[in-house]
């Protein structure tokens, strides 16, 4: 009796399952597969393949559940465990499909990527194939939808097809040949593609720059950040289809462990992203800074034609890199030991001028005696009164530091936005000369990060600032250089300066700045460009329009690598800054789509996102906190930061 009952039950459990097979074409009807609830996913795939009668390699295929928008990637799970019934519509489809990928340099690659893994793992596969280390710094976003003009309909952009590249296997180190991944060295065509990735591209035509999409205000910048893909979900789950176009960009502005010999593609693409940020005015810079950027672009363009940047002997370069890293590490340790031995924290003392724009008591700059100790600035009426109580003390930890400099006008000012109970207090410090400015600016930058003058990076920070100031100086004119007609000035500056100056006016200014960088190697010039870019006041800020709890108007949240910034949307002023190192915890209420963050000192904030999904803010915060924990010894494997809903 028991055996008979089991037999009846088994017969009743047999039912038909509809499975579409992509290889049969979009018009082909789904195959009907007879299954039981205890049949595993692997068995369904086997039955589907047999019924399709197509002989090919099916190892990359998997089942996609259309109604649930999810992949069935566990072959040992039964249909019952997956919750699949007779009304389910499944599709047997490849996990890797072609995608058009717009690189930071704006070139378009057509390559096979994984549509079934979470996006962050897909990016790891992309970066492994292209020989880009630290894939956790990059992500994918949807391109901005642009209205095409009638004239542009027939104009097609060049797409470099590398879909024949082998899929990168997990955990293996890609083999190199002639300084590039072995795949690219196989044919002259693929070798050209790698060199395009590894060598800076020629300066774009002014018409090209003018046609590209440019953000004109903070709202448009915020809308760009709403287009990032969710790193914890697959491409197919987010509506990405075969041959769609996505943009690959550096999302997190904290670039760890850059080794020029090992990071040829990474460094070049990072330079290209920063160059386009300058040319498309995504980030503000002064006129003098623009001339330095233009000079460096001109120099990089010239040197790229002659200097070979692709590594020729990876083994020797790895050894050189290791020795350099060891040398830097030992220098840092010895300097720290010296500091411990002396037990005297360095200080700065000098006469500076101070100006407070919001205070009516000071109508202009007024001179005081300033001291800088730890992360605090104190100022007194005179040097003689420095033993008494200071007029005021300002702790710079968590403040915003920005340069206000004109070398030609001998103006060396430091703009400080210092957090206070009622918002941000704006203060300007004016130095007499560039040496004084370099020291105090370096001290302010370190203090804003919670570091003191005893930090080993103080001297290198001073040298970096002095190096940048030197680039802005006018050098004696070189008659040969001044008559160089090959320079296309309007390709080197943003549209604002294209409209403001004629090429004949720009050429001498750019070539004067060029004299200060003409001796740099290609790698040094690129790193110098990135260094100046990272020193800009608004560097690394990603904007999201939010509404804080209890407020009736929209505001802007600026997300940086070490802090969150509250910005008044109407005037663009910084209202408040919160640093990650004071953050206790953050939570997301997915039902009401609200982010809540708790900081030290019982400071709690909560806000809802207006222009983006709150998951994007959640990922930004988690991503930056993860980045801060990286060290050289860690592997490149990125752990899942973003939690699923």
Coordinates of C-alpha atoms in Angstrom, one line a residue:
X1 CA 0.0 0.0 0.0
X2 CA 2.7 2.4 0.9
X3 CA 4.7 1.6 -2.3
X4 CA 1.5 2.1 -4.4
X5 CA 0.9 5.5 -2.8
X6 CA 4.4 6.7 -3.5
X7 CA 4.0 5.6 -7.1
X8 CA 0.8 7.6 -7.5
X9 CA 2.4 10.6 -5.9
X10 CA 5.4 10.4 -8.2
X11 CA 3.2 10.2 -11.3
X12 CA 1.2 13.3 -10.2
X13 CA 4.4 15.3 -9.6
X14 CA 5.4 15.2 -13.2
X15 CA 4.7 18.5 -15.0
X16 CA 5.8 20.6 -17.9
X17 CA 8.3 23.4 -17.6
X18 CA 8.7 26.1 -20.3
X19 CA 12.4 26.8 -21.1
X20 CA 13.5 29.2 -23.9
X21 CA 16.9 28.5 -25.5
X22 CA 18.6 31.7 -26.7
X23 CA 20.5 29.8 -29.5
X24 CA 17.2 28.8 -31.1
X25 CA 16.4 32.5 -31.8
X26 CA 13.9 35.0 -30.4
X27 CA 11.0 33.7 -32.5
X28 CA 11.4 30.1 -31.5
X29 CA 8.7 28.8 -29.1
X30 CA 9.9 27.6 -25.6
X31 CA 10.7 24.0 -25.1
X32 CA 8.4 21.9 -22.9
X33 CA 10.5 19.9 -20.5
X34 CA 8.8 17.2 -18.3
X35 CA 10.1 17.6 -14.8
X36 CA 9.4 16.7 -11.2
X37 CA 9.7 19.1 -8.2
X38 CA 12.7 17.2 -6.9
X39 CA 14.6 17.6 -10.2
X40 CA 17.7 19.7 -9.7
X41 CA 18.7 22.7 -11.8
X42 CA 21.5 20.9 -13.4
X43 CA 19.1 18.2 -14.5
X44 CA 16.8 20.8 -16.1
X45 CA 19.7 22.2 -18.1
X46 CA 20.7 18.7 -19.2
X47 CA 17.1 17.9 -20.4
X48 CA 16.9 21.3 -22.2
X49 CA 20.2 20.8 -24.0
X50 CA 19.2 17.3 -25.1
X51 CA 15.8 18.5 -26.5
X52 CA 17.3 21.4 -28.3
X53 CA 19.5 19.0 -30.3
X54 CA 22.2 21.7 -30.7
X55 CA 25.7 20.3 -30.3
X56 CA 28.0 23.0 -28.8
X57 CA 29.8 23.9 -25.6
X58 CA 27.1 24.7 -23.0
X59 CA 29.5 25.1 -20.0
X60 CA 28.9 28.9 -19.8
X61 CA 25.1 28.7 -19.9
X62 CA 22.8 29.1 -17.0
X63 CA 19.0 29.5 -16.3
X64 CA 17.5 32.9 -16.0
X65 CA 14.1 33.1 -14.3
X66 CA 12.2 35.9 -16.1
X67 CA 9.4 36.7 -13.7
X68 CA 11.6 36.8 -10.6
X69 CA 14.5 38.5 -12.5
X70 CA 17.1 36.2 -11.0
X71 CA 19.7 33.7 -12.0
X72 CA 19.5 30.0 -11.0
X73 CA 23.2 29.4 -10.4
X74 CA 23.1 26.5 -8.0
X75 CA 22.9 23.3 -10.1
X76 CA 22.3 21.1 -7.0
X77 CA 19.2 23.0 -5.9
X78 CA 15.9 21.3 -6.7
X79 CA 13.0 23.1 -8.4
X80 CA 11.0 22.8 -5.2
X81 CA 13.8 24.5 -3.2
X82 CA 14.0 27.3 -5.8
X83 CA 10.2 27.8 -5.6
X84 CA 9.7 27.1 -9.3
X85 CA 6.3 25.9 -10.4
X86 CA 4.6 25.2 -13.8
X87 CA 3.9 28.9 -14.5
X88 CA 7.7 29.8 -14.4
X89 CA 9.3 31.0 -17.6
X90 CA 13.0 30.1 -17.7
X91 CA 15.6 30.9 -20.3
X92 CA 18.8 29.0 -21.0
X93 CA 21.3 31.8 -21.9
X94 CA 25.1 32.4 -21.8
X95 CA 26.4 34.0 -18.6
X96 CA 29.0 36.0 -20.6
X97 CA 27.8 38.3 -23.4
X98 CA 29.2 41.1 -25.4
X99 CA 29.0 44.6 -23.9
X100 CA 30.2 48.0 -25.3
X101 CA 32.4 49.5 -22.6
X102 CA 33.3 53.2 -22.8
X103 CA 36.7 53.6 -21.1
X104 CA 37.8 56.7 -19.2
X105 CA 39.8 57.7 -22.3
X106 CA 36.5 57.6 -24.3
X107 CA 37.5 54.7 -26.5
X108 CA 34.9 52.0 -26.8
X109 CA 35.7 48.4 -26.3
X110 CA 33.4 45.5 -27.3
X111 CA 34.1 42.6 -24.9
X112 CA 32.5 39.7 -23.3
X113 CA 31.6 40.3 -19.6
X114 CA 29.7 38.4 -17.0
X115 CA 26.0 39.1 -16.9
X116 CA 25.3 36.7 -14.0
X117 CA 27.7 37.8 -11.2
X118 CA 27.3 40.9 -9.0
X119 CA 28.6 43.9 -10.8
X120 CA 31.7 44.3 -8.6
X121 CA 32.8 40.8 -9.7
X122 CA 32.1 41.6 -13.3
X123 CA 34.4 44.6 -12.9
X124 CA 37.1 42.4 -11.5
X125 CA 36.9 40.2 -14.6
X126 CA 37.1 43.3 -16.9
X127 CA 40.0 44.7 -15.0
X128 CA 41.9 41.4 -15.0
X129 CA 41.6 41.1 -18.8
X130 CA 42.7 44.8 -19.3
X131 CA 45.5 44.5 -16.7
X132 CA 44.1 47.1 -14.4
X133 CA 44.9 46.6 -10.7
X134 CA 42.7 47.7 -7.8
X135 CA 39.3 47.0 -9.5
X136 CA 37.5 48.1 -6.4
X137 CA 38.1 51.7 -7.3
X138 CA 36.0 51.4 -10.5
X139 CA 32.4 50.9 -11.3
X140 CA 29.9 51.0 -14.1
X141 CA 27.3 53.6 -14.9
X142 CA 24.6 54.2 -17.5
X143 CA 25.5 56.8 -20.1
X144 CA 23.6 60.1 -20.2
X145 CA 20.9 60.0 -22.8
X146 CA 21.6 62.6 -25.5
X147 CA 19.4 63.8 -28.2
X148 CA 21.1 63.1 -31.5
X149 CA 21.1 65.7 -34.2
X150 CA 20.1 64.8 -37.8
X151 CA 23.7 65.5 -39.0
X152 CA 25.1 63.1 -36.4
X153 CA 22.9 60.1 -37.4
X154 CA 25.4 58.7 -39.9
X155 CA 28.5 59.3 -37.8
X156 CA 29.5 56.2 -36.1
X157 CA 32.2 55.9 -33.4
X158 CA 35.0 53.4 -33.7
X159 CA 34.5 50.3 -31.6
X160 CA 37.5 48.0 -30.8
X161 CA 36.2 44.4 -30.7
X162 CA 38.0 42.0 -28.3
X163 CA 35.2 39.6 -27.7
X164 CA 37.6 36.8 -28.8
X165 CA 39.6 37.3 -25.5
X166 CA 39.6 34.2 -23.2
X167 CA 37.5 34.6 -20.1
X168 CA 39.7 35.4 -17.1
X169 CA 39.7 32.6 -14.6
X170 CA 39.3 33.3 -10.9
X171 CA 42.4 33.4 -8.7
X172 CA 44.9 33.1 -11.6
X173 CA 47.5 35.8 -12.4
X174 CA 47.3 36.8 -16.1
X175 CA 50.3 35.8 -18.2
X176 CA 52.3 38.6 -19.7
X177 CA 54.1 38.8 -23.0
X178 CA 56.1 41.8 -24.3
X179 CA 54.9 43.7 -21.2
X180 CA 51.2 43.1 -21.9
X181 CA 48.6 40.4 -21.2
X182 CA 49.4 37.4 -23.4
X183 CA 46.0 37.7 -25.3
X184 CA 46.9 41.2 -26.5
X185 CA 50.3 40.1 -27.7
X186 CA 48.8 37.4 -30.0
X187 CA 48.0 39.5 -33.0
X188 CA 49.0 43.0 -34.3
X189 CA 45.3 44.1 -34.1
X190 CA 44.9 43.2 -30.4
X191 CA 48.4 44.7 -29.6
X192 CA 47.2 48.0 -31.1
X193 CA 44.2 47.9 -28.7
X194 CA 46.4 47.5 -25.7
X195 CA 48.7 50.3 -26.7
X196 CA 45.6 52.6 -27.1
X197 CA 44.7 51.7 -23.5
X198 CA 48.2 52.1 -22.2
X199 CA 49.3 55.3 -24.0
X200 CA 47.6 58.7 -23.7
X201 CA 45.4 59.6 -26.6
X202 CA 46.0 62.8 -28.7
X203 CA 44.4 66.0 -27.6
X204 CA 40.7 66.0 -28.8
X205 CA 39.6 68.6 -31.3
X206 CA 37.9 71.7 -29.8
X207 CA 34.7 70.7 -31.7
X208 CA 34.8 67.3 -30.0
X209 CA 35.0 68.9 -26.6
X210 CA 32.1 71.3 -27.5
X211 CA 29.8 68.4 -28.5
X212 CA 30.3 66.4 -25.4
X213 CA 27.8 66.5 -22.5
X214 CA 28.9 68.9 -19.8
X215 CA 27.3 69.5 -16.4
X216 CA 26.6 73.1 -15.8
X217 CA 25.4 73.1 -12.2
X218 CA 25.5 71.0 -9.0
X219 CA 22.1 69.5 -9.8
X220 CA 23.3 68.0 -13.1
X221 CA 26.4 66.6 -11.3
X222 CA 24.1 65.0 -8.8
X223 CA 22.0 63.4 -11.5
X224 CA 25.1 61.8 -13.0
X225 CA 25.7 60.0 -9.7
X226 CA 22.2 58.6 -9.9
X227 CA 23.3 56.5 -12.9
X228 CA 25.8 54.2 -11.0
X229 CA 24.9 50.5 -11.2
X230 CA 24.2 48.5 -8.0
X231 CA 27.4 46.6 -7.3
X232 CA 25.7 43.8 -5.5
X233 CA 23.3 42.9 -8.4
X234 CA 24.0 41.4 -11.8
X235 CA 23.9 43.3 -15.1
X236 CA 20.8 41.3 -16.3
X237 CA 19.0 42.1 -13.0
X238 CA 19.5 45.8 -13.7
X239 CA 18.1 45.7 -17.2
X240 CA 21.5 45.6 -19.1
X241 CA 21.1 43.7 -22.4
X242 CA 23.6 42.2 -24.8
X243 CA 25.6 44.9 -26.7
X244 CA 24.3 47.7 -24.5
X245 CA 26.7 50.6 -23.8
X246 CA 28.0 51.2 -20.3
X247 CA 30.7 53.6 -18.9
X248 CA 33.6 52.3 -16.9
X249 CA 34.9 55.0 -14.5
X250 CA 36.9 55.4 -11.3
X251 CA 34.1 55.8 -8.8
X252 CA 36.1 56.0 -5.5
X253 CA 38.7 58.8 -5.5
X254 CA 41.3 57.1 -3.4
X255 CA 44.0 55.5 -5.5
X256 CA 45.9 53.0 -3.5
X257 CA 49.4 51.6 -4.2
X258 CA 50.1 53.0 -7.7
X259 CA 53.2 51.4 -9.1
X260 CA 54.0 53.0 -12.5
X261 CA 55.6 49.8 -13.9
X262 CA 52.7 47.6 -13.0
X263 CA 49.9 50.1 -13.5
X264 CA 50.5 51.3 -17.0
X265 CA 46.9 51.0 -18.1
X266 CA 45.5 52.1 -14.8
X267 CA 47.6 55.2 -14.6
X268 CA 46.9 56.1 -18.2
X269 CA 43.1 55.7 -17.8
X270 CA 43.2 57.6 -14.5
X271 CA 45.0 60.4 -16.3
X272 CA 42.4 60.4 -19.1
X273 CA 39.5 60.6 -16.6
X274 CA 41.1 63.5 -14.8
X275 CA 41.9 65.2 -18.1
X276 CA 38.3 65.0 -19.3
X277 CA 37.1 66.2 -15.8
X278 CA 39.2 69.4 -16.4
X279 CA 38.2 69.9 -20.1
X280 CA 34.5 69.3 -19.4
X281 CA 34.6 71.6 -16.3
X282 CA 33.4 68.8 -14.0
X283 CA 35.7 70.3 -11.4
X284 CA 36.6 74.0 -10.9
X285 CA 40.1 75.3 -11.3
X286 CA 41.7 78.7 -11.5
X287 CA 43.0 80.2 -14.8
X288 CA 46.6 79.7 -13.7
X289 CA 45.9 76.0 -12.8
X290 CA 44.3 75.6 -16.2
X291 CA 47.4 76.8 -18.0
X292 CA 49.5 74.3 -16.0
X293 CA 47.1 71.5 -16.9
X294 CA 47.3 72.6 -20.5
X295 CA 51.1 72.6 -20.5
X296 CA 51.2 69.1 -19.0
X297 CA 48.7 67.8 -21.6
X298 CA 50.8 69.3 -24.3
X299 CA 54.0 67.7 -22.9
X300 CA 52.3 64.3 -22.3
X301 CA 51.0 64.4 -25.9
X302 CA 54.5 65.0 -27.3
X303 CA 56.3 62.5 -25.1
X304 CA 53.7 59.8 -25.7
X305 CA 54.7 59.8 -29.4
X306 CA 58.3 58.9 -28.6
X307 CA 58.6 57.4 -25.1
X308 CA 57.6 53.7 -24.7
X309 CA 55.3 53.3 -21.7
X310 CA 54.5 49.6 -22.1
X311 CA 56.7 47.6 -19.7
X312 CA 59.5 45.7 -21.4
X313 CA 60.8 43.5 -18.6
X314 CA 58.1 43.0 -15.9
X315 CA 60.3 40.9 -13.7
X316 CA 63.0 43.5 -13.3
X317 CA 60.4 46.3 -12.9
X318 CA 58.7 44.3 -10.1
X319 CA 62.1 44.0 -8.4
X320 CA 62.7 47.7 -8.8
X321 CA 59.2 48.5 -7.5
X322 CA 59.7 46.2 -4.4
X323 CA 63.1 47.9 -3.6
X324 CA 61.5 51.3 -3.9
X325 CA 58.6 50.3 -1.6
X326 CA 61.0 48.9 0.9
X327 CA 63.1 52.1 0.7
X328 CA 60.1 54.3 1.3
X329 CA 58.9 52.1 4.2
X330 CA 62.3 52.2 5.9
X331 CA 62.5 55.9 5.5
X332 CA 59.1 56.3 7.1
X333 CA 60.1 54.0 10.0
X334 CA 63.4 55.8 10.6
X335 CA 61.7 59.2 10.7
X336 CA 59.1 57.9 13.2
X337 CA 61.9 56.6 15.4
X338 CA 63.7 59.9 15.3
X339 CA 60.5 61.7 16.4
X340 CA 60.1 59.3 19.3
X341 CA 63.7 59.8 20.4
X342 CA 63.5 63.6 20.4
X343 CA 60.0 63.6 21.9
X344 CA 59.5 67.2 20.7
X345 CA 56.5 67.7 18.4
X346 CA 57.4 70.4 15.8
X347 CA 55.5 73.6 15.7
X348 CA 55.2 76.6 13.3
X349 CA 55.4 80.2 14.4
X350 CA 55.1 83.3 12.2
X351 CA 53.3 86.5 11.5
X352 CA 50.3 86.0 9.2
X353 CA 47.3 88.0 8.3
X354 CA 43.7 86.8 8.9
X355 CA 40.4 87.8 7.4
X356 CA 36.9 86.6 8.3
X357 CA 34.4 87.4 5.6
X358 CA 31.3 86.9 7.8
X359 CA 32.6 89.1 10.7
X360 CA 31.9 92.8 10.4
X361 CA 34.6 93.6 13.1
X362 CA 37.4 92.9 10.6
X363 CA 37.0 94.8 7.3
X364 CA 40.2 93.5 5.9
X365 CA 43.3 91.4 6.6
X366 CA 44.9 92.1 10.0
X367 CA 48.3 90.8 11.1
X368 CA 48.8 88.6 14.2
X369 CA 51.4 86.2 15.6
X370 CA 50.3 82.7 14.8
X371 CA 51.4 79.3 16.2
X372 CA 50.6 75.9 14.8
X373 CA 50.8 73.0 17.3
X374 CA 49.3 69.5 16.8
X375 CA 46.1 70.3 14.8
X376 CA 45.4 73.7 16.3
X377 CA 46.1 77.2 15.2
X378 CA 46.4 79.9 17.9
X379 CA 46.9 83.6 17.3
X380 CA 48.1 86.5 19.5
X381 CA 48.3 90.3 19.2
X382 CA 52.1 90.0 18.9
X383 CA 55.0 87.6 19.4
X384 CA 55.7 89.0 22.8
X385 CA 52.2 88.1 24.0
X386 CA 52.4 84.5 22.8
X387 CA 53.0 83.4 26.4
X388 CA 49.6 84.7 27.4
X389 CA 46.1 83.5 26.5
X390 CA 45.5 83.5 22.7
X391 CA 42.9 85.7 21.1
X392 CA 41.5 82.6 19.6
X393 CA 42.3 78.9 19.0
X394 CA 41.0 77.0 15.9
X395 CA 41.1 73.2 15.8
X396 CA 41.5 72.3 12.1
X397 CA 40.6 68.6 12.5
X398 CA 37.7 68.0 10.0
X399 CA 38.0 71.4 8.3
X400 CA 38.0 72.1 4.6
X401 CA 41.3 73.5 3.2
X402 CA 41.5 75.2 -0.2
X403 CA 44.2 77.3 -1.9
X404 CA 43.6 80.9 -3.0
X405 CA 46.8 81.6 -4.8
X406 CA 48.1 83.8 -7.7
X407 CA 51.8 83.4 -8.2
X408 CA 51.8 86.2 -10.7
X409 CA 50.0 88.5 -8.3
X410 CA 52.0 87.4 -5.3
X411 CA 48.9 86.3 -3.5
X412 CA 49.3 83.3 -1.2
X413 CA 46.1 82.7 0.8
X414 CA 44.7 79.7 2.5
X415 CA 40.9 79.3 2.8
X416 CA 39.6 77.4 5.8
X417 CA 36.1 76.2 6.5
X418 CA 36.1 75.2 10.1
X419 CA 33.2 73.2 11.6
X420 CA 31.4 75.0 14.4
X421 CA 28.2 74.6 16.4
X422 CA 26.2 76.8 14.0
X423 CA 27.8 75.6 10.8
X424 CA 31.1 76.3 9.0
X425 CA 33.2 79.3 9.9
X426 CA 35.1 80.8 6.9
X427 CA 38.6 82.0 7.6
X428 CA 41.3 83.3 5.2
X429 CA 45.0 83.2 6.2
X430 CA 47.4 85.3 4.1
X431 CA 51.1 84.4 3.8
X432 CA 53.9 86.8 2.8
X433 CA 55.8 84.5 0.4
X434 CA 55.6 81.0 -1.1
X435 CA 57.9 79.3 1.3
X436 CA 55.8 80.4 4.2
X437 CA 52.6 79.5 2.3
X438 CA 54.0 76.0 1.5
X439 CA 54.7 75.2 5.2
X440 CA 51.4 76.5 6.5
X441 CA 49.3 75.0 3.7
X442 CA 50.9 71.6 4.3
X443 CA 50.3 71.9 8.0
X444 CA 46.6 72.8 7.4
X445 CA 46.1 69.9 5.0
X446 CA 47.6 67.4 7.5
X447 CA 45.6 68.9 10.4
X448 CA 42.3 68.6 8.5
X449 CA 43.0 64.8 8.3
X450 CA 43.8 64.7 12.0
X451 CA 47.6 64.5 11.4
X452 CA 50.2 66.6 13.1
X453 CA 53.4 68.2 11.9
X454 CA 55.3 65.2 13.3
X455 CA 53.8 63.1 10.5
X456 CA 56.4 61.8 8.1
X457 CA 54.4 63.1 5.1
X458 CA 54.8 66.8 6.1
X459 CA 58.0 67.4 4.2
X460 CA 56.8 65.7 1.1
X461 CA 53.5 67.7 1.3
X462 CA 55.6 70.9 1.5
X463 CA 57.7 69.9 -1.5
X464 CA 54.6 69.0 -3.5
X465 CA 53.1 72.5 -2.9
X466 CA 56.4 74.2 -3.8
X467 CA 56.6 72.1 -7.0
X468 CA 53.1 73.2 -8.0
X469 CA 53.9 76.8 -7.3
X470 CA 57.0 76.6 -9.4
X471 CA 55.0 75.4 -12.4
X472 CA 52.9 78.6 -12.3
X473 CA 56.0 80.9 -12.5
X474 CA 56.8 82.6 -15.7
X475 CA 60.2 81.5 -17.0
X476 CA 62.4 83.4 -19.5
X477 CA 61.0 82.9 -23.0
X478 CA 62.5 80.4 -25.3
X479 CA 62.2 81.8 -28.8
X480 CA 62.1 78.4 -30.4
X481 CA 59.3 77.3 -28.1
X482 CA 57.3 80.5 -28.5
X483 CA 57.1 80.0 -32.3
X484 CA 55.8 76.5 -32.0
X485 CA 52.7 76.5 -34.2
X486 CA 51.9 72.8 -33.6
X487 CA 50.2 73.5 -30.3
X488 CA 46.4 73.4 -30.6
X489 CA 45.6 75.5 -27.6
X490 CA 41.8 75.1 -27.8
X491 CA 42.2 71.4 -27.4
X492 CA 44.0 71.8 -24.1
X493 CA 41.7 74.1 -22.2
X494 CA 38.0 74.0 -21.3
X495 CA 35.3 75.7 -23.4
X496 CA 35.3 78.6 -20.9
X497 CA 38.8 79.6 -21.8
X498 CA 38.2 78.7 -25.5
X499 CA 35.6 81.5 -25.5
X500 CA 37.6 83.9 -23.4
X501 CA 41.0 83.8 -25.3
X502 CA 42.1 83.5 -28.9
X503 CA 44.7 80.8 -29.6
X504 CA 47.4 83.6 -30.1
X505 CA 46.7 84.7 -26.6
X506 CA 46.8 81.2 -25.1
X507 CA 49.9 79.9 -26.9
X508 CA 52.5 82.0 -25.1
X509 CA 50.9 81.4 -21.7
X510 CA 50.8 77.6 -22.2
X511 CA 54.3 77.5 -23.5
X512 CA 55.6 79.5 -20.6
X513 CA 54.1 76.9 -18.2
X514 CA 55.5 74.2 -20.5
X515 CA 59.1 75.3 -19.9
X516 CA 58.7 74.2 -16.2
X517 CA 57.5 70.7 -17.1
X518 CA 59.4 70.0 -20.4
X519 CA 62.1 67.9 -18.7
X520 CA 59.6 65.5 -17.0
X521 CA 59.3 61.9 -18.2
X522 CA 56.0 60.6 -19.4
X523 CA 55.2 58.8 -16.1
X524 CA 56.3 61.8 -14.0
X525 CA 54.2 64.2 -16.1
X526 CA 51.1 62.0 -15.7
X527 CA 51.7 61.7 -12.0
X528 CA 52.2 65.5 -11.7
X529 CA 48.9 66.1 -13.5
X530 CA 47.1 63.7 -11.2
X531 CA 48.8 65.3 -8.1
X532 CA 47.6 68.8 -9.1
X533 CA 44.1 67.4 -9.9
X534 CA 43.9 65.8 -6.5
X535 CA 44.9 69.1 -4.8
X536 CA 41.9 71.0 -6.3
X537 CA 39.4 72.1 -3.6
X538 CA 36.5 70.1 -5.1
X539 CA 38.5 67.0 -6.0
X540 CA 36.7 63.7 -5.3
X541 CA 33.4 65.1 -4.4
X542 CA 30.3 63.2 -5.6
X543 CA 27.0 65.0 -5.2
X544 CA 23.6 63.6 -4.3
X545 CA 20.5 65.8 -3.7
X546 CA 18.9 64.9 -0.4
X547 CA 16.4 66.1 2.1
X548 CA 17.4 66.1 5.7
X549 CA 14.9 64.9 8.3
X550 CA 13.0 67.8 9.7
X551 CA 13.8 70.1 6.7
X552 CA 11.5 71.3 4.0
X553 CA 13.9 72.1 1.3
X554 CA 16.3 70.0 -0.8
X555 CA 20.1 70.2 0.0
X556 CA 23.2 68.6 -1.5
X557 CA 25.3 65.9 0.2
X558 CA 28.9 65.9 -1.0
X559 CA 30.6 62.5 -0.6
X560 CA 34.4 62.5 -0.4
X561 CA 36.9 59.8 0.5
X562 CA 37.1 60.9 4.1
X563 CA 34.1 63.0 4.9
X564 CA 30.4 63.9 4.1
X565 CA 29.6 67.5 3.4
X566 CA 26.2 69.3 3.7
X567 CA 25.9 72.0 1.1
X568 CA 23.3 74.7 0.7
X569 CA 21.7 74.0 -2.7
X570 CA 20.7 77.6 -3.4
X571 CA 24.1 79.3 -2.8
X572 CA 26.5 76.4 -2.8
X573 CA 28.0 77.1 0.6
X574 CA 29.3 74.3 2.8
X575 CA 27.1 74.1 5.9
X576 CA 28.6 71.2 7.8
X577 CA 31.2 68.5 7.5
X578 CA 31.3 65.1 9.1
X579 CA 34.3 62.8 8.9
X580 CA 34.2 59.0 8.6
X581 CA 36.6 58.5 11.5
X582 CA 34.0 60.0 13.9
X583 CA 31.2 57.8 12.5
X584 CA 29.9 55.2 14.9
X585 CA 27.4 53.5 12.5
X586 CA 25.1 54.0 9.6
X587 CA 21.8 52.3 8.7
X588 CA 19.4 52.3 5.8
X589 CA 15.7 52.0 6.2
X590 CA 14.8 50.4 2.9
X591 CA 11.1 50.8 3.4
X592 CA 11.1 54.6 3.7
X593 CA 14.4 54.9 1.8
X594 CA 16.1 56.9 4.5
X595 CA 19.8 56.9 5.6
X596 CA 20.6 57.4 9.3
X597 CA 24.1 58.1 10.5
X598 CA 25.4 58.3 14.1
X599 CA 28.7 60.2 14.9
X600 CA 30.7 60.8 18.0
X601 CA 29.3 63.3 20.5
X602 CA 25.7 62.1 20.1
X603 CA 25.4 63.7 16.6
X604 CA 22.7 62.0 14.6
X605 CA 21.6 62.8 11.0
X606 CA 19.0 61.3 8.7
X607 CA 18.1 62.1 5.2
X608 CA 16.2 60.7 2.2
X609 CA 17.7 60.8 -1.3
X610 CA 16.0 62.9 -4.0
X611 CA 18.1 62.3 -7.2
X612 CA 19.4 58.8 -6.5
X613 CA 18.6 55.5 -4.8
X614 CA 19.8 55.5 -1.2
X615 CA 21.7 52.3 -2.1
X616 CA 24.2 54.5 -4.0
X617 CA 24.9 56.6 -0.8
X618 CA 25.1 53.3 1.2
X619 CA 27.7 51.9 -1.3
X620 CA 29.7 55.1 -1.4
X621 CA 30.1 55.2 2.4
X622 CA 30.8 51.5 2.7
X623 CA 33.2 51.7 -0.2
X624 CA 35.3 54.5 1.2
X625 CA 35.5 52.9 4.6
X626 CA 36.7 49.7 3.0
X627 CA 39.3 51.7 0.9
X628 CA 40.7 53.2 4.1
X629 CA 41.4 49.7 5.5
X630 CA 43.5 48.6 2.5
X631 CA 47.2 47.9 2.8
X632 CA 49.8 46.7 0.4
X633 CA 49.8 43.2 1.7
X634 CA 46.1 42.7 1.1
X635 CA 44.9 40.9 -2.0
X636 CA 43.0 42.7 -4.8
X637 CA 39.8 40.8 -3.9
X638 CA 37.0 43.1 -3.0
X639 CA 34.6 41.9 -0.3
X640 CA 30.9 42.6 -0.7
X641 CA 30.3 45.9 1.0
X642 CA 26.8 46.7 -0.2
X643 CA 24.3 44.5 1.5
X644 CA 21.2 43.4 -0.3
X645 CA 17.8 44.6 0.6

